[in-house]
Amino acid sequence: MGQSSREIKRRIASITSTQQITKAMEMVAAAKLRKAQETVVSTRPYFDRLSNSLAIVLDAAEKSGETLPEIAQTRSGNRHCLLVFTSDRGLAGGYNSSMIRQAEAFLREHPDTDMVIVGRKARDHFRRRNQTFLAEFVHLGDDPTLAQAQDISRVIFDFYEHGLFDKVTILYTEFINTVTHQVVLRDVLPIVPEELPEDNLSTGPTPLYLFEPSVNAVLETLIPLYLQAAVYRSLVEAKASELGARMNAMRNATDNAGELIEELNLTYNRARQAQITKEIAEIVGGADALQS
Amino acid sequence: MSTFQFEVVTQERTVVLTEVEYVSLPGEDGKFGVLKGHVPMMAALSLGVIEFGPLQGKRRKIALGGGFMEMHDDRLVVMANTAELAEEIDVLRARQAKERAERRLSDRRSDLDFTRAQLALQKALVRLKVAELD
């Protein structure tokens, strides 16, 4: 045998302890995922309803004939802001790398882009490449809060208001189910009516609304609220996707470790058998030599 | 009883969902009330107090951190930036926030974010008002 049986035994022990760790990580991720999943489900209706109202207000504002408030107008420039959501911690399979790959593709396509980064993984990646970014939000924990979303959206909104860029795009991973996550690019500012989800809440024709104090004032309140809702939703979706990706990665790791252990056990037994056979042959040989 | 549905939601949760006769809301141009059968309406809401309940008698209060309301088909939905019912408010924290904001406003340093401090003070005042008048 190429490997001594003691060496094989040591490898089995080491892989077993790795397997215990990955198993534990899988279970931790699964437990956290359950909570994150509930949050995702409870966040979506708010966002849809807000988008729906926004579509109505925008439509009314355009029909009113007044000029839209500055914040709602489409700008002619071509400077982008990309908000990227990654995780703080790794060991989540391809979750972060696919996010970063998408971000880089976006940067190639739109060279005049400022980035706002959420999560340590993207920050470390772009810092290593000496890529600058406007702001970073790291160590947000496993339980995204509204306050965090408010901080992030306020920064972006302030920059946008001051004309630092003309378009804001969010790059995040949408949680579809435990194994399926989809990378999504969502244009949030300026508001594009076509980007808003279809009217699926009210039935029949939209009623004629009264706007207090004015259409534009309502629009000006709604836009920051919409941005905040979009950021919060992305935070929540990204977290659920991260946990789902980690759970799957860890489950695969556990399965692979199991296979490896099985194989090594076989090799170990074979080596042990060979050793015993060899010893018996030696003894028999020795006894034969004494007798003759 | 001429009641209608009243709902206050933030992104994190539904703060209240109930049937009411009357709601008073902090509009941008001042307080206004809504009764059953109001025409479809959307309004921008500022920082302030929401009162809801029976037409006459004791009403409940919510501290609102700005937002937006929509009324149609006798359903009033407030999409709030932040919202807390009177009984949920942490009075101690609100007091501390108020003191902190006042302190920051009184020692006028050049790097002070004046509008933010003022906003924080107003928020704390609204919370205290809602909590203590209950």
Short mmCIF file of C-alpha atoms in Angstrom, two decimals:
data_model
loop_
_atom_site.label_atom_id
_atom_site.label_comp_id
_atom_site.label_asym_id
_atom_site.label_seq_id
_atom_site.Cartn_x
_atom_site.Cartn_y
_atom_site.Cartn_z
CA MET A 1 0.00 0.00 0.00
CA GLY A 2 1.17 3.46 -0.85
CA GLN A 3 -0.11 5.07 2.35
CA SER A 4 0.47 3.71 5.78
CA SER A 5 -2.73 2.92 7.62
CA ARG A 6 -1.92 5.44 10.33
CA GLU A 7 -1.74 8.22 7.79
CA ILE A 8 -5.12 7.26 6.34
CA LYS A 9 -6.63 7.20 9.79
CA ARG A 10 -5.38 10.73 10.43
CA ARG A 11 -6.95 11.96 7.19
CA ILE A 12 -10.28 10.36 8.07
CA ALA A 13 -10.26 12.11 11.43
CA SER A 14 -9.48 15.47 9.83
CA ILE A 15 -12.18 15.17 7.20
CA THR A 16 -14.70 14.08 9.79
CA SER A 17 -14.12 17.20 11.83
CA THR A 18 -14.43 19.36 8.71
CA GLN A 19 -17.67 17.62 7.96
CA GLN A 20 -18.95 18.42 11.42
CA ILE A 21 -18.18 22.09 10.87
CA THR A 22 -19.85 22.28 7.46
CA LYS A 23 -22.85 20.43 8.86
CA ALA A 24 -23.16 22.93 11.69
CA MET A 25 -22.82 25.85 9.29
CA GLU A 26 -25.52 24.38 7.08
CA MET A 27 -27.89 24.13 10.01
CA VAL A 28 -27.12 27.64 11.22
CA ALA A 29 -27.76 29.03 7.73
CA ALA A 30 -31.00 27.06 7.46
CA ALA A 31 -32.28 28.43 10.75
CA LYS A 32 -31.42 32.02 9.80
CA LEU A 33 -32.86 31.52 6.34
CA ARG A 34 -36.26 30.65 7.73
CA LYS A 35 -36.46 34.05 9.42
CA ALA A 36 -35.04 35.92 6.44
CA GLN A 37 -37.56 34.22 4.17
CA GLU A 38 -40.44 35.48 6.28
CA THR A 39 -39.07 39.00 6.07
CA VAL A 40 -38.81 38.74 2.29
CA VAL A 41 -42.42 37.72 2.00
CA SER A 42 -43.63 40.52 4.26
CA THR A 43 -41.57 43.16 2.42
CA ARG A 44 -42.83 42.53 -1.08
CA PRO A 45 -46.45 43.76 -0.69
CA TYR A 46 -45.32 47.13 0.67
CA PHE A 47 -42.96 47.65 -2.21
CA ASP A 48 -45.53 46.61 -4.81
CA ARG A 49 -48.16 48.86 -3.30
CA LEU A 50 -45.80 51.80 -3.19
CA SER A 51 -44.73 51.28 -6.81
CA ASN A 52 -48.35 51.06 -7.75
CA SER A 53 -49.20 54.36 -6.08
CA LEU A 54 -46.12 55.94 -7.57
CA ALA A 55 -47.22 54.91 -11.04
CA ILE A 56 -50.61 56.54 -10.46
CA VAL A 57 -49.09 59.76 -9.16
CA LEU A 58 -46.56 59.93 -11.95
CA ASP A 59 -49.28 59.42 -14.51
CA ALA A 60 -51.42 62.15 -12.94
CA ALA A 61 -48.43 64.51 -12.76
CA GLU A 62 -47.67 64.06 -16.42
CA LYS A 63 -51.29 64.65 -17.38
CA SER A 64 -51.56 67.75 -15.20
CA GLY A 65 -49.36 69.63 -17.65
CA GLU A 66 -47.18 71.13 -14.94
CA THR A 67 -43.44 70.62 -15.12
CA LEU A 68 -42.37 67.69 -13.01
CA PRO A 69 -40.33 68.41 -9.90
CA GLU A 70 -36.62 68.38 -10.59
CA ILE A 71 -36.13 65.11 -8.77
CA ALA A 72 -38.56 63.27 -11.03
CA GLN A 73 -37.09 64.49 -14.30
CA THR A 74 -34.94 62.37 -16.52
CA ARG A 75 -31.47 63.81 -16.81
CA SER A 76 -29.56 64.05 -20.03
CA GLY A 77 -26.18 63.05 -18.61
CA ASN A 78 -24.73 59.59 -18.56
CA ARG A 79 -23.17 59.29 -15.13
CA HIS A 80 -24.33 56.20 -13.28
CA CYS A 81 -24.49 55.17 -9.69
CA LEU A 82 -24.41 51.45 -9.00
CA LEU A 83 -25.49 50.13 -5.63
CA VAL A 84 -24.02 46.65 -5.16
CA PHE A 85 -25.21 44.19 -2.52
CA THR A 86 -22.82 41.48 -1.38
CA SER A 87 -22.34 39.69 1.91
CA ASP A 88 -19.87 40.32 4.70
CA ARG A 89 -18.88 36.71 5.02
CA GLY A 90 -17.84 34.14 2.47
CA LEU A 91 -18.42 30.39 2.22
CA ALA A 92 -21.58 31.02 0.28
CA GLY A 93 -20.75 29.23 -2.94
CA GLY A 94 -20.83 31.43 -6.00
CA TYR A 95 -23.03 34.07 -4.40
CA ASN A 96 -20.50 36.88 -4.06
CA SER A 97 -18.41 36.09 -7.10
CA SER A 98 -21.41 36.21 -9.43
CA MET A 99 -22.41 39.54 -7.89
CA ILE A 100 -18.94 40.98 -8.40
CA ARG A 101 -18.77 39.63 -11.95
CA GLN A 102 -22.04 41.40 -12.76
CA ALA A 103 -20.79 44.62 -11.19
CA GLU A 104 -17.65 44.50 -13.29
CA ALA A 105 -19.65 43.90 -16.43
CA PHE A 106 -21.73 46.95 -15.58
CA LEU A 107 -18.58 49.02 -15.05
CA ARG A 108 -17.21 47.97 -18.42
CA GLU A 109 -20.45 48.93 -20.10
CA HIS A 110 -20.79 52.25 -18.26
CA PRO A 111 -17.30 53.54 -17.52
CA ASP A 112 -18.65 56.71 -15.88
CA THR A 113 -20.02 54.94 -12.82
CA ASP A 114 -19.73 55.65 -9.13
CA MET A 115 -20.31 52.74 -6.83
CA VAL A 116 -21.95 52.47 -3.45
CA ILE A 117 -21.07 49.15 -1.88
CA VAL A 118 -22.87 47.04 0.66
CA GLY A 119 -20.99 44.11 2.15
CA ARG A 120 -17.36 43.39 2.90
CA LYS A 121 -16.84 41.03 -0.03
CA ALA A 122 -17.36 43.58 -2.79
CA ARG A 123 -15.50 46.24 -0.84
CA ASP A 124 -12.42 44.05 -0.39
CA HIS A 125 -12.56 43.00 -4.00
CA PHE A 126 -12.68 46.52 -5.42
CA ARG A 127 -10.24 47.91 -2.88
CA ARG A 128 -7.67 45.32 -3.97
CA ARG A 129 -8.09 46.59 -7.51
CA ASN A 130 -7.71 50.21 -6.43
CA GLN A 131 -11.18 50.94 -7.63
CA THR A 132 -12.71 53.89 -5.81
CA PHE A 133 -16.26 54.04 -4.59
CA LEU A 134 -18.52 56.67 -3.11
CA ALA A 135 -19.59 54.94 0.05
CA GLU A 136 -19.44 51.56 1.74
CA PHE A 137 -21.72 49.87 4.24
CA VAL A 138 -20.23 46.83 5.93
CA HIS A 139 -20.92 44.67 8.98
CA LEU A 140 -24.67 44.99 8.68
CA GLY A 141 -25.30 41.70 10.44
CA ASP A 142 -27.78 38.97 9.63
CA ASP A 143 -30.88 40.96 10.37
CA PRO A 144 -31.28 43.93 8.01
CA THR A 145 -33.11 46.82 9.62
CA LEU A 146 -35.08 49.70 8.21
CA ALA A 147 -32.61 52.10 9.81
CA GLN A 148 -29.81 50.62 7.69
CA ALA A 149 -31.89 51.03 4.55
CA GLN A 150 -32.61 54.62 5.53
CA ASP A 151 -28.90 55.36 5.96
CA ILE A 152 -28.02 53.88 2.60
CA SER A 153 -30.87 55.49 0.69
CA ARG A 154 -30.27 58.87 2.30
CA VAL A 155 -26.67 58.90 1.12
CA ILE A 156 -27.69 58.00 -2.42
CA PHE A 157 -30.59 60.41 -2.47
CA ASP A 158 -28.43 63.31 -1.25
CA PHE A 159 -25.84 62.65 -3.93
CA TYR A 160 -28.55 62.33 -6.55
CA GLU A 161 -30.23 65.54 -5.47
CA HIS A 162 -26.93 67.35 -5.77
CA GLY A 163 -26.48 66.03 -9.29
CA LEU A 164 -23.48 63.80 -8.69
CA PHE A 165 -24.95 61.30 -11.12
CA ASP A 166 -27.90 60.98 -13.48
CA LYS A 167 -29.05 57.42 -12.97
CA VAL A 168 -29.17 55.06 -10.04
CA THR A 169 -29.15 51.29 -10.51
CA ILE A 170 -29.36 48.63 -7.84
CA LEU A 171 -27.61 45.29 -8.30
CA TYR A 172 -28.83 42.60 -5.95
CA THR A 173 -29.84 38.97 -5.79
CA GLU A 174 -33.51 38.20 -5.70
CA PHE A 175 -34.58 35.29 -3.57
CA ILE A 176 -36.85 32.94 -5.50
CA ASN A 177 -36.54 29.82 -3.41
CA THR A 178 -33.92 28.09 -1.33
CA VAL A 179 -31.92 26.89 -4.32
CA THR A 180 -32.77 29.51 -6.95
CA HIS A 181 -31.55 33.07 -6.72
CA GLN A 182 -31.56 35.56 -9.51
CA VAL A 183 -29.21 38.45 -10.05
CA VAL A 184 -31.31 41.55 -10.71
CA LEU A 185 -30.38 44.97 -12.07
CA ARG A 186 -33.08 47.44 -11.11
CA ASP A 187 -33.08 51.05 -12.34
CA VAL A 188 -34.53 53.11 -9.53
CA LEU A 189 -33.76 56.75 -10.33
CA PRO A 190 -35.01 58.57 -12.25
CA ILE A 191 -38.35 56.87 -11.98
CA VAL A 192 -39.27 55.15 -15.22
CA PRO A 193 -42.98 54.32 -15.29
CA GLU A 194 -42.41 51.26 -17.46
CA GLU A 195 -40.07 49.85 -14.85
CA LEU A 196 -42.80 49.89 -12.24
CA PRO A 197 -44.77 46.69 -11.80
CA GLU A 198 -48.11 46.38 -13.49
CA ASP A 199 -51.17 47.55 -11.68
CA ASN A 200 -52.27 44.41 -9.90
CA LEU A 201 -53.86 45.72 -6.74
CA SER A 202 -56.85 47.81 -7.69
CA THR A 203 -59.37 46.39 -10.06
CA GLY A 204 -61.05 48.40 -12.73
CA PRO A 205 -60.10 51.88 -13.83
CA THR A 206 -58.04 53.94 -11.43
CA PRO A 207 -60.21 56.47 -9.63
CA LEU A 208 -59.63 60.18 -10.06
CA TYR A 209 -57.50 61.17 -7.15
CA LEU A 210 -57.38 64.36 -5.20
CA PHE A 211 -53.79 65.31 -4.38
CA GLU A 212 -52.87 67.08 -1.18
CA PRO A 213 -51.21 69.58 -1.18
CA SER A 214 -50.38 69.05 -4.90
CA VAL A 215 -49.41 66.32 -7.34
CA ASN A 216 -45.82 67.44 -7.32
CA ALA A 217 -45.63 67.59 -3.54
CA VAL A 218 -46.95 64.04 -3.31
CA LEU A 219 -44.47 62.95 -5.94
CA GLU A 220 -41.63 64.57 -4.05
CA THR A 221 -42.56 62.66 -0.90
CA LEU A 222 -42.99 59.39 -2.72
CA ILE A 223 -39.68 59.30 -4.54
CA PRO A 224 -37.41 59.13 -1.47
CA LEU A 225 -39.85 56.68 0.08
CA TYR A 226 -39.65 54.54 -3.04
CA LEU A 227 -35.86 54.60 -3.04
CA GLN A 228 -35.81 53.61 0.59
CA ALA A 229 -38.27 50.80 -0.04
CA ALA A 230 -36.21 49.54 -2.96
CA VAL A 231 -33.04 49.58 -0.87
CA TYR A 232 -34.71 47.83 2.04
CA ARG A 233 -36.16 45.21 -0.22
CA SER A 234 -32.77 44.61 -1.85
CA LEU A 235 -31.15 44.27 1.58
CA VAL A 236 -33.69 41.70 2.65
CA GLU A 237 -33.65 39.75 -0.60
CA ALA A 238 -29.85 39.76 -0.71
CA LYS A 239 -29.65 38.45 2.83
CA ALA A 240 -32.07 35.60 2.15
CA SER A 241 -30.21 34.70 -1.05
CA GLU A 242 -26.88 34.75 0.78
CA LEU A 243 -28.16 32.41 3.48
CA GLY A 244 -29.71 30.13 0.86
CA ALA A 245 -26.47 30.02 -1.10
CA ARG A 246 -24.48 29.30 2.04
CA MET A 247 -26.84 26.54 3.07
CA ASN A 248 -26.49 24.85 -0.30
CA ALA A 249 -22.73 25.27 -0.41
CA MET A 250 -22.40 23.78 3.03
CA ARG A 251 -24.71 20.90 2.23
CA ASN A 252 -22.61 20.06 -0.82
CA ALA A 253 -19.46 20.27 1.27
CA THR A 254 -20.96 17.93 3.85
CA ASP A 255 -21.99 15.44 1.17
CA ASN A 256 -18.57 15.55 -0.46
CA ALA A 257 -16.86 15.01 2.86
CA GLY A 258 -19.10 11.98 3.45
CA GLU A 259 -18.10 10.48 0.11
CA LEU A 260 -14.45 11.09 0.80
CA ILE A 261 -14.67 9.45 4.21
CA GLU A 262 -16.33 6.39 2.73
CA GLU A 263 -13.59 6.03 0.15
CA LEU A 264 -10.86 6.47 2.71
CA ASN A 265 -12.46 3.91 5.01
CA LEU A 266 -12.33 1.40 2.20
CA THR A 267 -8.67 2.15 1.53
CA TYR A 268 -7.93 1.96 5.24
CA ASN A 269 -9.56 -1.46 5.60
CA ARG A 270 -7.76 -2.74 2.59
CA ALA A 271 -4.44 -1.54 3.98
CA ARG A 272 -5.19 -3.14 7.33
CA GLN A 273 -6.09 -6.42 5.63
CA ALA A 274 -2.88 -6.38 3.65
CA GLN A 275 -0.90 -5.76 6.80
CA ILE A 276 -2.51 -8.71 8.57
CA THR A 277 -1.98 -11.01 5.59
CA LYS A 278 1.63 -9.96 5.45
CA GLU A 279 2.17 -10.65 9.17
CA ILE A 280 0.55 -14.08 8.95
CA ALA A 281 2.72 -14.95 5.96
CA GLU A 282 5.79 -13.89 7.95
CA ILE A 283 4.80 -16.00 10.96
CA VAL A 284 4.05 -19.02 8.83
CA GLY A 285 7.30 -18.51 7.00
CA GLY A 286 9.18 -18.25 10.32
CA ALA A 287 7.55 -21.43 11.70
CA ASP A 288 8.42 -23.30 8.50
CA ALA A 289 12.05 -22.23 8.80
CA LEU A 290 12.27 -23.46 12.43
CA GLN A 291 10.75 -26.87 11.62
CA SER A 292 12.98 -27.73 8.76
CA MET B 1 -71.68 53.10 12.59
CA SER B 2 -70.15 54.60 9.51
CA THR B 3 -66.70 53.13 9.68
CA PHE B 4 -63.99 52.57 7.12
CA GLN B 5 -60.82 50.55 6.97
CA PHE B 6 -57.67 52.19 8.29
CA GLU B 7 -54.20 50.75 7.91
CA VAL B 8 -50.74 52.00 8.79
CA VAL B 9 -47.80 50.10 7.35
CA THR B 10 -44.06 50.51 7.44
CA GLN B 11 -41.76 48.31 5.45
CA GLU B 12 -41.07 46.16 8.45
CA ARG B 13 -44.57 45.58 9.73
CA THR B 14 -48.22 46.51 9.80
CA VAL B 15 -48.56 48.94 12.68
CA VAL B 16 -52.32 48.98 12.78
CA LEU B 17 -55.23 47.56 10.78
CA THR B 18 -58.65 48.42 12.07
CA GLU B 19 -62.09 49.91 11.40
CA VAL B 20 -62.49 53.55 12.39
CA GLU B 21 -64.94 56.39 12.12
CA TYR B 22 -62.41 59.17 11.99
CA VAL B 23 -58.71 59.69 11.27
CA SER B 24 -56.74 62.87 11.66
CA LEU B 25 -53.47 63.10 9.74
CA PRO B 26 -50.51 65.51 9.66
CA GLY B 27 -50.57 66.86 6.11
CA GLU B 28 -47.86 69.07 4.72
CA ASP B 29 -50.14 72.09 4.96
CA GLY B 30 -51.47 71.17 8.37
CA LYS B 31 -53.71 68.67 10.06
CA PHE B 32 -56.70 67.26 8.21
CA GLY B 33 -59.39 64.73 9.00
CA VAL B 34 -60.86 61.88 6.98
CA LEU B 35 -64.35 60.41 7.32
CA LYS B 36 -66.10 57.56 5.56
CA GLY B 37 -66.94 58.27 1.94
CA HIS B 38 -64.05 60.61 1.31
CA VAL B 39 -63.17 61.10 -2.36
CA PRO B 40 -60.15 59.18 -3.64
CA MET B 41 -57.14 61.02 -2.39
CA MET B 42 -53.39 60.84 -2.05
CA ALA B 43 -51.47 63.09 0.26
CA ALA B 44 -47.95 63.71 1.42
CA LEU B 45 -47.65 63.46 5.19
CA SER B 46 -45.12 65.18 7.38
CA LEU B 47 -43.71 64.41 10.78
CA GLY B 48 -46.53 64.48 13.28
CA VAL B 49 -49.35 62.77 15.10
CA ILE B 50 -52.05 60.51 13.65
CA GLU B 51 -55.22 60.16 15.69
CA PHE B 52 -57.80 57.54 14.92
CA GLY B 53 -60.90 56.06 16.50
CA PRO B 54 -64.53 57.00 17.08
CA LEU B 55 -65.91 60.37 16.05
CA GLN B 56 -66.55 61.22 19.65
CA GLY B 57 -64.58 59.82 22.54
CA LYS B 58 -61.16 58.41 23.10
CA ARG B 59 -58.84 58.08 20.12
CA ARG B 60 -55.57 56.25 19.78
CA LYS B 61 -52.41 57.96 18.63
CA ILE B 62 -49.49 57.16 16.38
CA ALA B 63 -46.21 59.04 16.09
CA LEU B 64 -45.54 59.33 12.36
CA GLY B 65 -42.12 60.04 10.88
CA GLY B 66 -43.48 61.27 7.57
CA GLY B 67 -44.92 59.28 4.73
CA PHE B 68 -47.76 59.08 2.32
CA MET B 69 -51.48 58.26 2.45
CA GLU B 70 -53.91 56.89 -0.05
CA MET B 71 -57.68 56.79 0.35
CA HIS B 72 -60.03 55.07 -2.02
CA ASP B 73 -63.09 52.82 -1.77
CA ASP B 74 -63.24 53.54 1.96
CA ARG B 75 -59.79 52.16 2.55
CA LEU B 76 -57.19 54.47 3.97
CA VAL B 77 -53.61 53.25 3.80
CA VAL B 78 -50.73 55.18 5.32
CA MET B 79 -47.33 54.14 4.04
CA ALA B 80 -45.07 55.43 6.72
CA ASN B 81 -41.42 56.15 6.91
CA THR B 82 -41.59 55.24 10.58
CA ALA B 83 -44.66 54.82 12.78
CA GLU B 84 -45.19 53.84 16.39
CA LEU B 85 -48.30 53.45 18.46
CA ALA B 86 -48.39 55.49 21.66
CA GLU B 87 -47.98 52.44 23.84
CA GLU B 88 -44.95 51.25 21.88
CA ILE B 89 -42.93 54.38 22.39
CA ASP B 90 -39.87 54.16 24.56
CA VAL B 91 -40.29 57.39 26.53
CA LEU B 92 -36.86 57.19 28.09
CA ARG B 93 -35.18 56.86 24.70
CA ALA B 94 -37.23 59.69 23.25
CA ARG B 95 -36.23 61.93 26.17
CA GLN B 96 -32.58 61.09 25.68
CA ALA B 97 -32.88 61.76 21.96
CA LYS B 98 -34.49 65.10 22.69
CA GLU B 99 -31.72 66.11 25.09
CA ARG B 100 -29.05 64.95 22.70
CA ALA B 101 -30.55 66.93 19.83
CA GLU B 102 -30.92 70.03 21.99
CA ARG B 103 -27.32 69.77 23.11
CA ARG B 104 -26.12 69.45 19.56
CA LEU B 105 -28.18 72.42 18.47
CA SER B 106 -26.94 74.62 21.30
CA ASP B 107 -23.19 74.13 20.83
CA ARG B 108 -22.99 75.42 17.30
CA ARG B 109 -20.00 73.73 15.83
CA SER B 110 -19.23 74.36 12.21
CA ASP B 111 -19.35 70.72 11.21
CA LEU B 112 -22.78 70.28 12.70
CA ASP B 113 -25.44 68.88 10.44
CA PHE B 114 -28.02 71.43 11.49
CA THR B 115 -31.05 70.14 9.61
CA ARG B 116 -30.50 66.62 10.80
CA ALA B 117 -30.25 67.66 14.42
CA GLN B 118 -33.40 69.72 14.05
CA LEU B 119 -35.21 66.79 12.50
CA ALA B 120 -34.08 64.53 15.32
CA LEU B 121 -35.40 67.03 17.85
CA GLN B 122 -38.76 67.23 16.12
CA LYS B 123 -39.03 63.47 15.95
CA ALA B 124 -38.32 63.17 19.66
CA LEU B 125 -40.88 65.86 20.45
CA VAL B 126 -43.57 64.13 18.43
CA ARG B 127 -42.86 60.84 20.19
CA LEU B 128 -43.04 62.44 23.60
CA LYS B 129 -46.24 64.24 22.72
CA VAL B 130 -47.89 61.04 21.56
CA ALA B 131 -46.69 58.97 24.49
CA GLU B 132 -47.47 61.37 27.27
CA LEU B 133 -50.85 62.63 26.16
CA ASP B 134 -52.11 59.09 26.10
#
